[in-house]
XYZ file of C-alpha atoms in Angstrom:
267
model
C -11.556 42.494 35.274
C -14.007 40.860 37.697
C -17.414 41.881 38.651
C -19.727 42.776 42.048
C -22.391 43.437 43.438
C -22.043 44.335 47.086
C -26.065 44.096 48.556
C -26.534 45.663 52.022
C -29.908 47.438 53.396
C -31.955 46.595 56.679
C -32.374 43.510 58.479
C -35.477 42.020 56.887
C -35.101 43.686 53.990
C -35.187 40.838 50.974
C -31.373 40.418 51.008
C -31.092 36.751 50.665
C -34.689 37.235 48.372
C -33.297 38.929 45.560
C -29.868 36.913 45.319
C -31.973 33.560 44.966
C -34.182 34.860 42.259
C -31.281 37.216 40.989
C -29.252 33.858 41.000
C -32.470 31.393 39.017
C -32.862 34.435 36.525
C -29.445 33.999 35.514
C -29.702 30.415 35.324
C -32.600 30.612 33.296
C -30.852 33.052 30.660
C -27.857 30.541 30.584
C -25.899 33.399 32.807
C -23.043 32.310 35.426
C -22.763 34.178 38.811
C -22.088 33.413 41.904
C -23.865 34.367 45.652
C -21.495 34.588 48.628
C -22.617 33.722 52.166
C -20.584 36.942 54.576
C -24.032 37.008 56.468
C -22.482 34.720 59.880
C -25.137 33.618 61.387
C -27.504 32.775 58.042
C -28.172 29.037 58.159
C -30.627 28.281 55.201
C -30.251 29.831 51.572
C -31.616 29.175 48.637
C -29.096 29.727 45.755
C -26.104 26.957 45.518
C -23.459 29.582 47.790
C -20.217 29.353 45.183
C -18.268 30.809 49.855
C -19.370 31.807 52.715
C -18.144 33.285 55.830
C -19.508 30.142 58.211
C -16.775 28.292 56.785
C -14.142 31.440 58.025
C -16.158 31.986 61.267
C -19.431 32.066 62.474
C -21.680 33.820 65.096
C -23.017 31.174 66.869
C -19.534 29.936 67.465
C -18.192 34.008 68.648
C -21.671 33.894 70.663
C -20.694 30.572 72.834
C -16.999 31.169 73.330
C -16.471 35.385 73.930
C -19.707 35.064 75.483
C -20.886 38.767 73.060
C -24.957 39.389 72.259
C -25.985 38.902 68.341
C -24.885 42.195 67.684
C -21.785 42.204 69.037
C -20.998 39.008 67.747
C -22.015 39.647 63.910
C -19.370 43.157 64.754
C -16.245 40.593 66.316
C -16.982 38.668 62.828
C -16.634 41.067 60.086
C -13.372 43.537 61.350
C -12.000 39.182 61.846
C -13.458 38.815 58.320
C -11.740 42.104 58.039
C -8.418 40.799 58.904
C -8.649 37.622 56.476
C -8.125 39.899 53.407
C -5.533 38.599 52.608
C -5.447 35.381 53.331
C -9.076 33.852 53.030
C -11.004 35.712 50.991
C -8.395 36.203 48.261
C -7.254 31.834 48.105
C -11.190 32.373 48.218
C -10.529 34.859 45.506
C -8.187 32.925 42.707
C -10.541 30.318 42.824
C -12.689 32.491 40.029
C -12.217 34.077 36.594
C -10.886 37.578 35.826
C -14.589 37.928 33.987
C -16.445 36.230 36.640
C -19.782 37.824 38.355
C -19.924 37.316 42.150
C -22.925 38.350 44.759
C -22.311 39.171 47.355
C -24.909 38.806 49.949
C -24.125 41.648 53.070
C -25.618 41.133 56.819
C -28.564 43.675 57.510
C -27.429 45.369 60.676
C -26.815 49.165 59.126
C -23.980 50.361 61.095
C -21.624 48.068 58.808
C -22.696 49.742 55.858
C -23.272 53.668 58.340
C -20.569 54.049 59.715
C -17.789 51.422 60.675
C -15.152 50.469 57.664
C -15.508 46.775 57.500
C -17.539 47.124 54.492
C -15.971 49.644 53.358
C -12.567 47.934 53.472
C -13.906 44.888 51.889
C -14.878 46.881 48.320
C -11.548 48.079 48.036
C -9.967 44.324 48.131
C -12.225 43.608 46.257
C -11.283 46.701 43.565
C -7.913 45.581 44.961
C -8.100 42.920 43.099
C -9.592 43.690 39.284
C -12.934 44.395 40.858
C -15.699 46.312 39.397
C -18.386 46.906 42.632
C -21.783 48.093 42.618
C -23.789 48.298 46.122
C -27.138 47.530 45.483
C -29.002 48.570 48.591
C -32.204 47.457 49.261
C -35.361 49.404 51.152
C -38.573 47.140 51.908
C -41.279 48.726 49.738
C -43.668 48.397 52.651
C -41.455 50.795 54.321
C -42.022 53.787 52.192
C -45.917 54.397 53.291
C -45.380 57.955 53.995
C -42.836 60.710 54.250
C -40.998 60.311 57.414
C -40.476 56.810 56.238
C -39.339 58.357 53.014
C -36.766 60.449 54.317
C -35.623 57.804 56.675
C -35.157 55.567 54.446
C -33.100 58.252 51.951
C -30.714 59.162 54.923
C -29.773 55.697 55.309
C -28.944 55.702 51.590
C -27.566 58.013 51.558
C -25.339 57.555 54.400
C -24.283 54.218 52.759
C -23.056 55.912 49.161
C -21.108 58.805 51.558
C -19.290 56.032 53.556
C -18.118 52.791 51.027
C -17.979 55.512 47.527
C -19.156 53.215 44.934
C -20.985 53.535 42.478
C -24.655 52.795 44.538
C -27.987 51.117 43.254
C -31.273 52.076 45.292
C -33.665 49.351 45.416
C -37.886 48.989 46.985
C -37.861 45.256 47.474
C -40.893 43.264 47.886
C -43.515 45.599 45.418
C -44.735 42.304 44.445
C -46.415 42.633 47.856
C -47.754 46.489 47.384
C -51.711 46.277 47.175
C -51.442 50.249 46.102
C -48.099 50.536 44.247
C -49.473 54.810 43.657
C -48.376 55.116 47.203
C -45.205 54.140 45.972
C -44.741 55.917 42.835
C -44.454 59.132 44.275
C -40.853 57.481 45.921
C -39.309 56.605 43.257
C -38.901 59.968 40.927
C -39.060 62.334 43.627
C -39.539 65.667 43.994
C -37.871 66.458 47.538
C -40.274 69.994 47.832
C -43.429 68.791 46.975
C -42.828 66.411 49.818
C -41.748 69.051 52.194
C -45.502 71.070 53.142
C -46.211 67.119 54.536
C -43.384 65.735 56.305
C -43.654 70.006 58.198
C -47.844 68.596 58.942
C -45.848 65.108 60.194
C -43.449 66.733 62.682
C -43.739 68.989 65.181
C -43.127 72.763 64.195
C -39.139 72.975 65.792
C -38.434 70.891 62.958
C -39.725 73.344 59.846
C -35.784 74.079 59.737
C -34.802 70.997 60.245
C -37.069 69.375 57.176
C -35.734 72.309 55.225
C -32.697 71.075 54.950
C -32.482 67.862 54.611
C -35.057 67.332 51.826
C -32.858 70.381 50.518
C -29.993 68.101 51.001
C -31.397 65.262 49.085
C -32.871 68.079 46.267
C -29.681 69.864 45.682
C -27.768 66.046 45.232
C -30.393 64.710 43.539
C -28.184 60.835 44.430
C -31.444 59.500 45.707
C -33.827 57.625 43.681
C -35.299 54.490 44.120
C -35.956 51.165 41.573
C -39.059 49.003 41.612
C -37.895 44.710 42.010
C -41.291 42.520 41.030
C -39.750 39.745 42.029
C -42.770 38.147 39.992
C -41.870 40.003 37.038
C -38.835 38.686 34.961
C -39.105 41.369 32.732
C -38.114 43.400 36.399
C -34.972 41.668 37.514
C -33.786 41.847 33.389
C -34.221 45.250 34.388
C -32.892 45.594 37.278
C -29.555 43.724 36.561
C -29.432 46.388 33.560
C -29.162 48.977 35.539
C -26.373 47.222 38.083
C -24.848 45.591 34.589
C -24.252 49.017 33.657
C -22.749 50.646 36.835
C -20.441 48.253 37.226
C -19.482 47.880 32.999
C -20.602 44.573 32.592
C -20.192 43.043 28.508
C -17.875 45.826 28.077
C -14.279 44.212 27.517
C -15.445 40.810 25.768
C -14.319 40.766 22.985
C -16.369 40.948 19.374
C -15.998 37.188 17.967
C -15.902 37.385 14.355
C -15.834 34.432 12.517
C -14.388 33.643 9.386
C -15.105 33.232 6.241
C -13.211 31.846 3.339
C -13.114 34.238 0.293
C -15.135 33.132 -2.945
C -13.168 31.308 -5.172
C -13.511 33.171 -9.173
C -15.000 30.020 -10.794
């Protein structure tokens, strides 16, 4: 049984920084973890890259040869990856043991995890290869400055949850940059119905029924909550990792090692 995190989120939400900090933390506690780059436009890394999609295809080559723009080129690259799941990816995964832990650093284009099926099919392939998979959705804490942006973030997260159909951990990243953390606390474990008056104040009157429906969706399903991540604090990284490990049942299948002792001989 292998274990995998799919690290997704909007561009600039801190996915690569999260992967780098997670790798450094695991190195410090002597835990093995492999980081995989799934961004064909990536250039620099602060962590050793175990697998790299650029060995299969790169965005620069696609844009140059096909004349596509950045977004169209990236979709082309990811669809090319999807076509090579049984070849390139399977061959790469064969280099790892059954109990290895892989973290996939994904691109930031929101359509990849909202309605394009590439990442869903990618995750299904991992599950067929006997991996337990968890989605780690990062959202910049600087984004959570008012109720309208919070609802937008919730909808994006719910869209990814519905599309990917996987265990999901939502993280508010860059908490070390937040100057007033009290402004963020209301959004970590929200009571959506208490946010409805504030949402109505920010929106035009004709949107009140829509606002109520959105709030009820978040409230009734109780699916969206966020964990704060402060990369300056090791205990924050450890807590996030423990929540993810629990989602993918990491370590539950480990054999209990019992030391054998020789029975005491009678004198």
